[in-house]
Amino acid sequence: MFMILPLLVLSVHLVVIEGGGPSKCAPNECLSQYDYCGTNSSYCGEGCKGGPCTGSTTTIPPPSKCAPNECLSQYGYCGVSPAHCGKGCKGGPCTDSKTTVPPASKCAPNECLSQYGYCGVSSAHCGKGCKGGPCLSDSSNTAAPPTPATSGTVSTVFDENVFKCIFSELDSATLTKRFNGLKTAASKMKWTPADDKHEIAAFLAHVSHETDGLKTYIEYCKSQGTCNNYQNSPWCSAQAKSGKQYFGRGWLQLSYPCNYEACGKAIGLDLLSDPDLVNGSDEVAAQTGIWFWQSNELGPLAAADKFGETTNKLNVYECTGHPGHHMQAKRISTYKTVRKCYGLPESTGNLEC
């Protein structure tokens, strides 16, 4: 798992609560190294600042604790994504770093080899710096990108009619682009939400809340003059690139240099050097949201009807006791609407955090 990403609700971002302390957590909770309250090893393990900390020895499980098909990531978490099995992988079926940059011939016929050595069909792969495949001209954006491959399993929970119900304020063309971007991104990220639809309902509810119903991939920060608030933080060691800003972008509002860097490595794009790649493609915008969702293991929480806990990881600023608590009601209302679109009964879990 990567560091918890500060995500916010469009016009307001607050990720790290400076000056937080153990007293802000419940008696059974730990204050993590990133100043968030919780009870699992992410909070009570390495870097824990207060509460019933367990120490660094519990945060890095030995490879044997992972399933046979899982990798132990550089941060000590089990999983099967490139973020777990790629660079820094400590155990399991790790992929050698040399294989992350395939020659153009290793890409599918309809895919481009990006300037960073990864296969894909988005403008980020086929545009500027493209090294192979059906590249677009660097000087012109008039050529259409190659059509994404249709092979591969995409979960049946991706229903366009339901998508229209959730994002009903989008025009038809935009809605279709967003939906196709989601399907392509999910296929590439090998993300198949549970068929009971609880996970996808929670995911799309958060996406709708963070992006104003998918009307924007960019945080509304210019009017408030807060776009430069995410250039650095005590918990982030990645250095901001000159002239670049790291405010919220994408389906779950990726923020701060560390998260752009980590997400970029996972999906094969240098987002730290060019953060605008996130909002330049429906596919990439969706991939960043799925990356955060997978890396922070929100799926199991959502599937267990623990919507409030997913909000706590996405945007603790909205949780009880924090300045943005009044905005949580809108997020919950959106979740209830999405559940109705999926034909799900009313949630019986804890919706608040």
JSON list of N, CA and C in Angstrom, two decimals, residues 233-286:
[
{"chain": "A", "resi": 233, "resn": "SER", "atom": "N", "xyz": [4.78, 18.33, 1.72]},
{"chain": "A", "resi": 233, "resn": "SER", "atom": "CA", "xyz": [4.21, 18.01, 3.02]},
{"chain": "A", "resi": 233, "resn": "SER", "atom": "C", "xyz": [5.24, 17.22, 3.80]},
{"chain": "A", "resi": 234, "resn": "PRO", "atom": "N", "xyz": [5.21, 17.26, 5.14]},
{"chain": "A", "resi": 234, "resn": "PRO", "atom": "CA", "xyz": [6.19, 16.53, 5.94]},
{"chain": "A", "resi": 234, "resn": "PRO", "atom": "C", "xyz": [6.22, 15.03, 5.65]},
{"chain": "A", "resi": 235, "resn": "TRP", "atom": "N", "xyz": [5.09, 14.46, 5.23]},
{"chain": "A", "resi": 235, "resn": "TRP", "atom": "CA", "xyz": [5.05, 13.02, 4.99]},
{"chain": "A", "resi": 235, "resn": "TRP", "atom": "C", "xyz": [5.49, 12.64, 3.59]},
{"chain": "A", "resi": 236, "resn": "CYS", "atom": "N", "xyz": [5.73, 13.61, 2.73]},
{"chain": "A", "resi": 236, "resn": "CYS", "atom": "CA", "xyz": [6.03, 13.34, 1.32]},
{"chain": "A", "resi": 236, "resn": "CYS", "atom": "C", "xyz": [7.46, 13.71, 0.98]},
{"chain": "A", "resi": 237, "resn": "SER", "atom": "N", "xyz": [8.24, 12.73, 0.53]},
{"chain": "A", "resi": 237, "resn": "SER", "atom": "CA", "xyz": [9.65, 12.98, 0.20]},
{"chain": "A", "resi": 237, "resn": "SER", "atom": "C", "xyz": [9.87, 13.33, -1.27]},
{"chain": "A", "resi": 238, "resn": "ALA", "atom": "N", "xyz": [8.89, 13.05, -2.12]},
{"chain": "A", "resi": 238, "resn": "ALA", "atom": "CA", "xyz": [9.04, 13.37, -3.54]},
{"chain": "A", "resi": 238, "resn": "ALA", "atom": "C", "xyz": [9.07, 14.88, -3.74]},
{"chain": "A", "resi": 239, "resn": "GLN", "atom": "N", "xyz": [9.95, 15.33, -4.60]},
{"chain": "A", "resi": 239, "resn": "GLN", "atom": "CA", "xyz": [10.11, 16.76, -4.85]},
{"chain": "A", "resi": 239, "resn": "GLN", "atom": "C", "xyz": [9.24, 17.21, -6.02]},
{"chain": "A", "resi": 240, "resn": "ALA", "atom": "N", "xyz": [8.52, 18.29, -5.81]},
{"chain": "A", "resi": 240, "resn": "ALA", "atom": "CA", "xyz": [7.71, 18.86, -6.88]},
{"chain": "A", "resi": 240, "resn": "ALA", "atom": "C", "xyz": [8.61, 19.33, -8.02]},
{"chain": "A", "resi": 241, "resn": "LYS", "atom": "N", "xyz": [8.18, 19.12, -9.23]},
{"chain": "A", "resi": 241, "resn": "LYS", "atom": "CA", "xyz": [8.93, 19.59, -10.39]},
{"chain": "A", "resi": 241, "resn": "LYS", "atom": "C", "xyz": [8.66, 21.08, -10.61]},
{"chain": "A", "resi": 242, "resn": "SER", "atom": "N", "xyz": [9.67, 21.76, -11.07]},
{"chain": "A", "resi": 242, "resn": "SER", "atom": "CA", "xyz": [9.55, 23.21, -11.29]},
{"chain": "A", "resi": 242, "resn": "SER", "atom": "C", "xyz": [8.41, 23.53, -12.25]},
{"chain": "A", "resi": 243, "resn": "GLY", "atom": "N", "xyz": [7.55, 24.44, -11.83]},
{"chain": "A", "resi": 243, "resn": "GLY", "atom": "CA", "xyz": [6.45, 24.88, -12.68]},
{"chain": "A", "resi": 243, "resn": "GLY", "atom": "C", "xyz": [5.24, 23.96, -12.69]},
{"chain": "A", "resi": 244, "resn": "LYS", "atom": "N", "xyz": [5.28, 22.88, -11.93]},
{"chain": "A", "resi": 244, "resn": "LYS", "atom": "CA", "xyz": [4.17, 21.93, -11.91]},
{"chain": "A", "resi": 244, "resn": "LYS", "atom": "C", "xyz": [3.39, 22.07, -10.60]},
{"chain": "A", "resi": 245, "resn": "GLN", "atom": "N", "xyz": [2.09, 21.81, -10.67]},
{"chain": "A", "resi": 245, "resn": "GLN", "atom": "CA", "xyz": [1.22, 21.87, -9.49]},
{"chain": "A", "resi": 245, "resn": "GLN", "atom": "C", "xyz": [0.58, 20.51, -9.25]},
{"chain": "A", "resi": 246, "resn": "TYR", "atom": "N", "xyz": [0.39, 20.18, -7.99]},
{"chain": "A", "resi": 246, "resn": "TYR", "atom": "CA", "xyz": [-0.07, 18.84, -7.64]},
{"chain": "A", "resi": 246, "resn": "TYR", "atom": "C", "xyz": [-1.38, 18.86, -6.87]},
{"chain": "A", "resi": 247, "resn": "PHE", "atom": "N", "xyz": [-2.29, 19.74, -7.30]},
{"chain": "A", "resi": 247, "resn": "PHE", "atom": "CA", "xyz": [-3.64, 19.77, -6.73]},
{"chain": "A", "resi": 247, "resn": "PHE", "atom": "C", "xyz": [-4.43, 18.57, -7.25]},
{"chain": "A", "resi": 248, "resn": "GLY", "atom": "N", "xyz": [-5.67, 18.43, -6.78]},
{"chain": "A", "resi": 248, "resn": "GLY", "atom": "CA", "xyz": [-6.47, 17.26, -7.10]},
{"chain": "A", "resi": 248, "resn": "GLY", "atom": "C", "xyz": [-6.81, 17.13, -8.57]},
{"chain": "A", "resi": 249, "resn": "ARG", "atom": "N", "xyz": [-6.57, 15.94, -9.11]},
{"chain": "A", "resi": 249, "resn": "ARG", "atom": "CA", "xyz": [-6.92, 15.61, -10.49]},
{"chain": "A", "resi": 249, "resn": "ARG", "atom": "C", "xyz": [-7.42, 14.17, -10.55]},
{"chain": "A", "resi": 250, "resn": "GLY", "atom": "N", "xyz": [-8.22, 13.88, -11.56]},
{"chain": "A", "resi": 250, "resn": "GLY", "atom": "CA", "xyz": [-8.65, 12.52, -11.81]},
{"chain": "A", "resi": 250, "resn": "GLY", "atom": "C", "xyz": [-9.91, 12.13, -11.05]},
{"chain": "A", "resi": 251, "resn": "TRP", "atom": "N", "xyz": [-10.25, 10.86, -11.14]},
{"chain": "A", "resi": 251, "resn": "TRP", "atom": "CA", "xyz": [-11.52, 10.37, -10.61]},
{"chain": "A", "resi": 251, "resn": "TRP", "atom": "C", "xyz": [-11.60, 10.46, -9.09]},
{"chain": "A", "resi": 252, "resn": "LEU", "atom": "N", "xyz": [-10.49, 10.35, -8.40]},
{"chain": "A", "resi": 252, "resn": "LEU", "atom": "CA", "xyz": [-10.51, 10.49, -6.94]},
{"chain": "A", "resi": 252, "resn": "LEU", "atom": "C", "xyz": [-9.54, 11.57, -6.48]},
{"chain": "A", "resi": 253, "resn": "GLN", "atom": "N", "xyz": [-9.31, 12.56, -7.35]},
{"chain": "A", "resi": 253, "resn": "GLN", "atom": "CA", "xyz": [-8.56, 13.76, -7.01]},
{"chain": "A", "resi": 253, "resn": "GLN", "atom": "C", "xyz": [-7.18, 13.46, -6.41]},
{"chain": "A", "resi": 254, "resn": "LEU", "atom": "N", "xyz": [-6.31, 12.88, -7.24]},
{"chain": "A", "resi": 254, "resn": "LEU", "atom": "CA", "xyz": [-4.93, 12.60, -6.87]},
{"chain": "A", "resi": 254, "resn": "LEU", "atom": "C", "xyz": [-4.25, 13.90, -6.46]},
{"chain": "A", "resi": 255, "resn": "SER", "atom": "N", "xyz": [-3.55, 13.89, -5.32]},
{"chain": "A", "resi": 255, "resn": "SER", "atom": "CA", "xyz": [-2.94, 15.12, -4.79]},
{"chain": "A", "resi": 255, "resn": "SER", "atom": "C", "xyz": [-1.55, 14.82, -4.22]},
{"chain": "A", "resi": 256, "resn": "TYR", "atom": "N", "xyz": [-0.69, 15.83, -4.22]},
{"chain": "A", "resi": 256, "resn": "TYR", "atom": "CA", "xyz": [0.67, 15.79, -3.66]},
{"chain": "A", "resi": 256, "resn": "TYR", "atom": "C", "xyz": [1.65, 15.01, -4.55]},
{"chain": "A", "resi": 257, "resn": "PRO", "atom": "N", "xyz": [2.91, 15.47, -4.61]},
{"chain": "A", "resi": 257, "resn": "PRO", "atom": "CA", "xyz": [3.92, 14.85, -5.47]},
{"chain": "A", "resi": 257, "resn": "PRO", "atom": "C", "xyz": [4.10, 13.35, -5.23]},
{"chain": "A", "resi": 258, "resn": "CYS", "atom": "N", "xyz": [4.09, 12.92, -3.96]},
{"chain": "A", "resi": 258, "resn": "CYS", "atom": "CA", "xyz": [4.31, 11.51, -3.66]},
{"chain": "A", "resi": 258, "resn": "CYS", "atom": "C", "xyz": [3.28, 10.61, -4.32]},
{"chain": "A", "resi": 259, "resn": "ASN", "atom": "N", "xyz": [2.04, 11.05, -4.32]},
{"chain": "A", "resi": 259, "resn": "ASN", "atom": "CA", "xyz": [0.99, 10.23, -4.90]},
{"chain": "A", "resi": 259, "resn": "ASN", "atom": "C", "xyz": [1.02, 10.26, -6.42]},
{"chain": "A", "resi": 260, "resn": "TYR", "atom": "N", "xyz": [1.38, 11.40, -7.00]},
{"chain": "A", "resi": 260, "resn": "TYR", "atom": "CA", "xyz": [1.56, 11.44, -8.46]},
{"chain": "A", "resi": 260, "resn": "TYR", "atom": "C", "xyz": [2.69, 10.51, -8.86]},
{"chain": "A", "resi": 261, "resn": "GLU", "atom": "N", "xyz": [3.77, 10.52, -8.10]},
{"chain": "A", "resi": 261, "resn": "GLU", "atom": "CA", "xyz": [4.92, 9.68, -8.41]},
{"chain": "A", "resi": 261, "resn": "GLU", "atom": "C", "xyz": [4.57, 8.20, -8.29]},
{"chain": "A", "resi": 262, "resn": "ALA", "atom": "N", "xyz": [3.97, 7.81, -7.16]},
{"chain": "A", "resi": 262, "resn": "ALA", "atom": "CA", "xyz": [3.66, 6.40, -6.93]},
{"chain": "A", "resi": 262, "resn": "ALA", "atom": "C", "xyz": [2.62, 5.88, -7.91]},
{"chain": "A", "resi": 263, "resn": "CYS", "atom": "N", "xyz": [1.58, 6.66, -8.15]},
{"chain": "A", "resi": 263, "resn": "CYS", "atom": "CA", "xyz": [0.55, 6.25, -9.10]},
{"chain": "A", "resi": 263, "resn": "CYS", "atom": "C", "xyz": [1.13, 6.14, -10.51]},
{"chain": "A", "resi": 264, "resn": "GLY", "atom": "N", "xyz": [1.96, 7.11, -10.87]},
{"chain": "A", "resi": 264, "resn": "GLY", "atom": "CA", "xyz": [2.57, 7.09, -12.19]},
{"chain": "A", "resi": 264, "resn": "GLY", "atom": "C", "xyz": [3.39, 5.84, -12.43]},
{"chain": "A", "resi": 265, "resn": "LYS", "atom": "N", "xyz": [4.15, 5.43, -11.42]},
{"chain": "A", "resi": 265, "resn": "LYS", "atom": "CA", "xyz": [4.95, 4.21, -11.55]},
{"chain": "A", "resi": 265, "resn": "LYS", "atom": "C", "xyz": [4.05, 2.99, -11.72]},
{"chain": "A", "resi": 266, "resn": "ALA", "atom": "N", "xyz": [2.92, 2.99, -11.05]},
{"chain": "A", "resi": 266, "resn": "ALA", "atom": "CA", "xyz": [2.01, 1.85, -11.12]},
{"chain": "A", "resi": 266, "resn": "ALA", "atom": "C", "xyz": [1.33, 1.72, -12.48]},
{"chain": "A", "resi": 267, "resn": "ILE", "atom": "N", "xyz": [1.02, 2.84, -13.12]},
{"chain": "A", "resi": 267, "resn": "ILE", "atom": "CA", "xyz": [0.29, 2.77, -14.39]},
{"chain": "A", "resi": 267, "resn": "ILE", "atom": "C", "xyz": [1.19, 3.03, -15.59]},
{"chain": "A", "resi": 268, "resn": "GLY", "atom": "N", "xyz": [2.47, 3.29, -15.35]},
{"chain": "A", "resi": 268, "resn": "GLY", "atom": "CA", "xyz": [3.41, 3.42, -16.46]},
{"chain": "A", "resi": 268, "resn": "GLY", "atom": "C", "xyz": [3.49, 4.78, -17.10]},
{"chain": "A", "resi": 269, "resn": "LEU", "atom": "N", "xyz": [3.23, 5.85, -16.33]},
{"chain": "A", "resi": 269, "resn": "LEU", "atom": "CA", "xyz": [3.33, 7.21, -16.85]},
{"chain": "A", "resi": 269, "resn": "LEU", "atom": "C", "xyz": [4.06, 8.08, -15.83]},
{"chain": "A", "resi": 270, "resn": "ASP", "atom": "N", "xyz": [4.85, 9.01, -16.32]},
{"chain": "A", "resi": 270, "resn": "ASP", "atom": "CA", "xyz": [5.58, 9.89, -15.41]},
{"chain": "A", "resi": 270, "resn": "ASP", "atom": "C", "xyz": [4.68, 11.05, -14.99]},
{"chain": "A", "resi": 271, "resn": "LEU", "atom": "N", "xyz": [3.79, 10.78, -14.06]},
{"chain": "A", "resi": 271, "resn": "LEU", "atom": "CA", "xyz": [2.84, 11.80, -13.61]},
{"chain": "A", "resi": 271, "resn": "LEU", "atom": "C", "xyz": [3.50, 12.87, -12.76]},
{"chain": "A", "resi": 272, "resn": "LEU", "atom": "N", "xyz": [4.62, 12.55, -12.15]},
{"chain": "A", "resi": 272, "resn": "LEU", "atom": "CA", "xyz": [5.32, 13.56, -11.35]},
{"chain": "A", "resi": 272, "resn": "LEU", "atom": "C", "xyz": [5.84, 14.68, -12.25]},
{"chain": "A", "resi": 273, "resn": "SER", "atom": "N", "xyz": [6.38, 14.32, -13.41]},
{"chain": "A", "resi": 273, "resn": "SER", "atom": "CA", "xyz": [6.91, 15.32, -14.34]},
{"chain": "A", "resi": 273, "resn": "SER", "atom": "C", "xyz": [5.80, 16.00, -15.13]},
{"chain": "A", "resi": 274, "resn": "ASP", "atom": "N", "xyz": [4.72, 15.30, -15.36]},
{"chain": "A", "resi": 274, "resn": "ASP", "atom": "CA", "xyz": [3.62, 15.86, -16.15]},
{"chain": "A", "resi": 274, "resn": "ASP", "atom": "C", "xyz": [2.28, 15.51, -15.51]},
{"chain": "A", "resi": 275, "resn": "PRO", "atom": "N", "xyz": [1.92, 16.18, -14.42]},
{"chain": "A", "resi": 275, "resn": "PRO", "atom": "CA", "xyz": [0.67, 15.86, -13.71]},
{"chain": "A", "resi": 275, "resn": "PRO", "atom": "C", "xyz": [-0.58, 16.05, -14.56]},
{"chain": "A", "resi": 276, "resn": "ASP", "atom": "N", "xyz": [-0.51, 16.89, -15.59]},
{"chain": "A", "resi": 276, "resn": "ASP", "atom": "CA", "xyz": [-1.69, 17.12, -16.42]},
{"chain": "A", "resi": 276, "resn": "ASP", "atom": "C", "xyz": [-2.06, 15.91, -17.28]},
{"chain": "A", "resi": 277, "resn": "LEU", "atom": "N", "xyz": [-1.19, 14.89, -17.31]},
{"chain": "A", "resi": 277, "resn": "LEU", "atom": "CA", "xyz": [-1.57, 13.66, -18.00]},
{"chain": "A", "resi": 277, "resn": "LEU", "atom": "C", "xyz": [-2.81, 13.04, -17.36]},
{"chain": "A", "resi": 278, "resn": "VAL", "atom": "N", "xyz": [-3.01, 13.31, -16.07]},
{"chain": "A", "resi": 278, "resn": "VAL", "atom": "CA", "xyz": [-4.16, 12.73, -15.36]},
{"chain": "A", "resi": 278, "resn": "VAL", "atom": "C", "xyz": [-5.47, 13.24, -15.93]},
{"chain": "A", "resi": 279, "resn": "ASN", "atom": "N", "xyz": [-5.56, 14.53, -16.13]},
{"chain": "A", "resi": 279, "resn": "ASN", "atom": "CA", "xyz": [-6.82, 15.10, -16.63]},
{"chain": "A", "resi": 279, "resn": "ASN", "atom": "C", "xyz": [-6.88, 15.16, -18.15]},
{"chain": "A", "resi": 280, "resn": "GLY", "atom": "N", "xyz": [-5.86, 14.68, -18.83]},
{"chain": "A", "resi": 280, "resn": "GLY", "atom": "CA", "xyz": [-5.84, 14.73, -20.29]},
{"chain": "A", "resi": 280, "resn": "GLY", "atom": "C", "xyz": [-6.46, 13.53, -20.97]},
{"chain": "A", "resi": 281, "resn": "SER", "atom": "N", "xyz": [-6.85, 12.53, -20.20]},
{"chain": "A", "resi": 281, "resn": "SER", "atom": "CA", "xyz": [-7.38, 11.30, -20.78]},
{"chain": "A", "resi": 281, "resn": "SER", "atom": "C", "xyz": [-8.40, 10.68, -19.84]},
{"chain": "A", "resi": 282, "resn": "ASP", "atom": "N", "xyz": [-9.55, 10.27, -20.38]},
{"chain": "A", "resi": 282, "resn": "ASP", "atom": "CA", "xyz": [-10.56, 9.59, -19.56]},
{"chain": "A", "resi": 282, "resn": "ASP", "atom": "C", "xyz": [-10.00, 8.32, -18.96]},
{"chain": "A", "resi": 283, "resn": "GLU", "atom": "N", "xyz": [-9.21, 7.61, -19.74]},
{"chain": "A", "resi": 283, "resn": "GLU", "atom": "CA", "xyz": [-8.63, 6.36, -19.26]},
{"chain": "A", "resi": 283, "resn": "GLU", "atom": "C", "xyz": [-7.68, 6.59, -18.09]},
{"chain": "A", "resi": 284, "resn": "VAL", "atom": "N", "xyz": [-6.76, 7.54, -18.26]},
{"chain": "A", "resi": 284, "resn": "VAL", "atom": "CA", "xyz": [-5.78, 7.80, -17.20]},
{"chain": "A", "resi": 284, "resn": "VAL", "atom": "C", "xyz": [-6.45, 8.37, -15.96]},
{"chain": "A", "resi": 285, "resn": "ALA", "atom": "N", "xyz": [-7.42, 9.25, -16.15]},
{"chain": "A", "resi": 285, "resn": "ALA", "atom": "CA", "xyz": [-8.15, 9.81, -15.01]},
{"chain": "A", "resi": 285, "resn": "ALA", "atom": "C", "xyz": [-8.80, 8.71, -14.19]},
{"chain": "A", "resi": 286, "resn": "ALA", "atom": "N", "xyz": [-9.39, 7.73, -14.88]},
{"chain": "A", "resi": 286, "resn": "ALA", "atom": "CA", "xyz": [-10.03, 6.61, -14.19]},
{"chain": "A", "resi": 286, "resn": "ALA", "atom": "C", "xyz": [-8.99, 5.69, -13.55]}
]
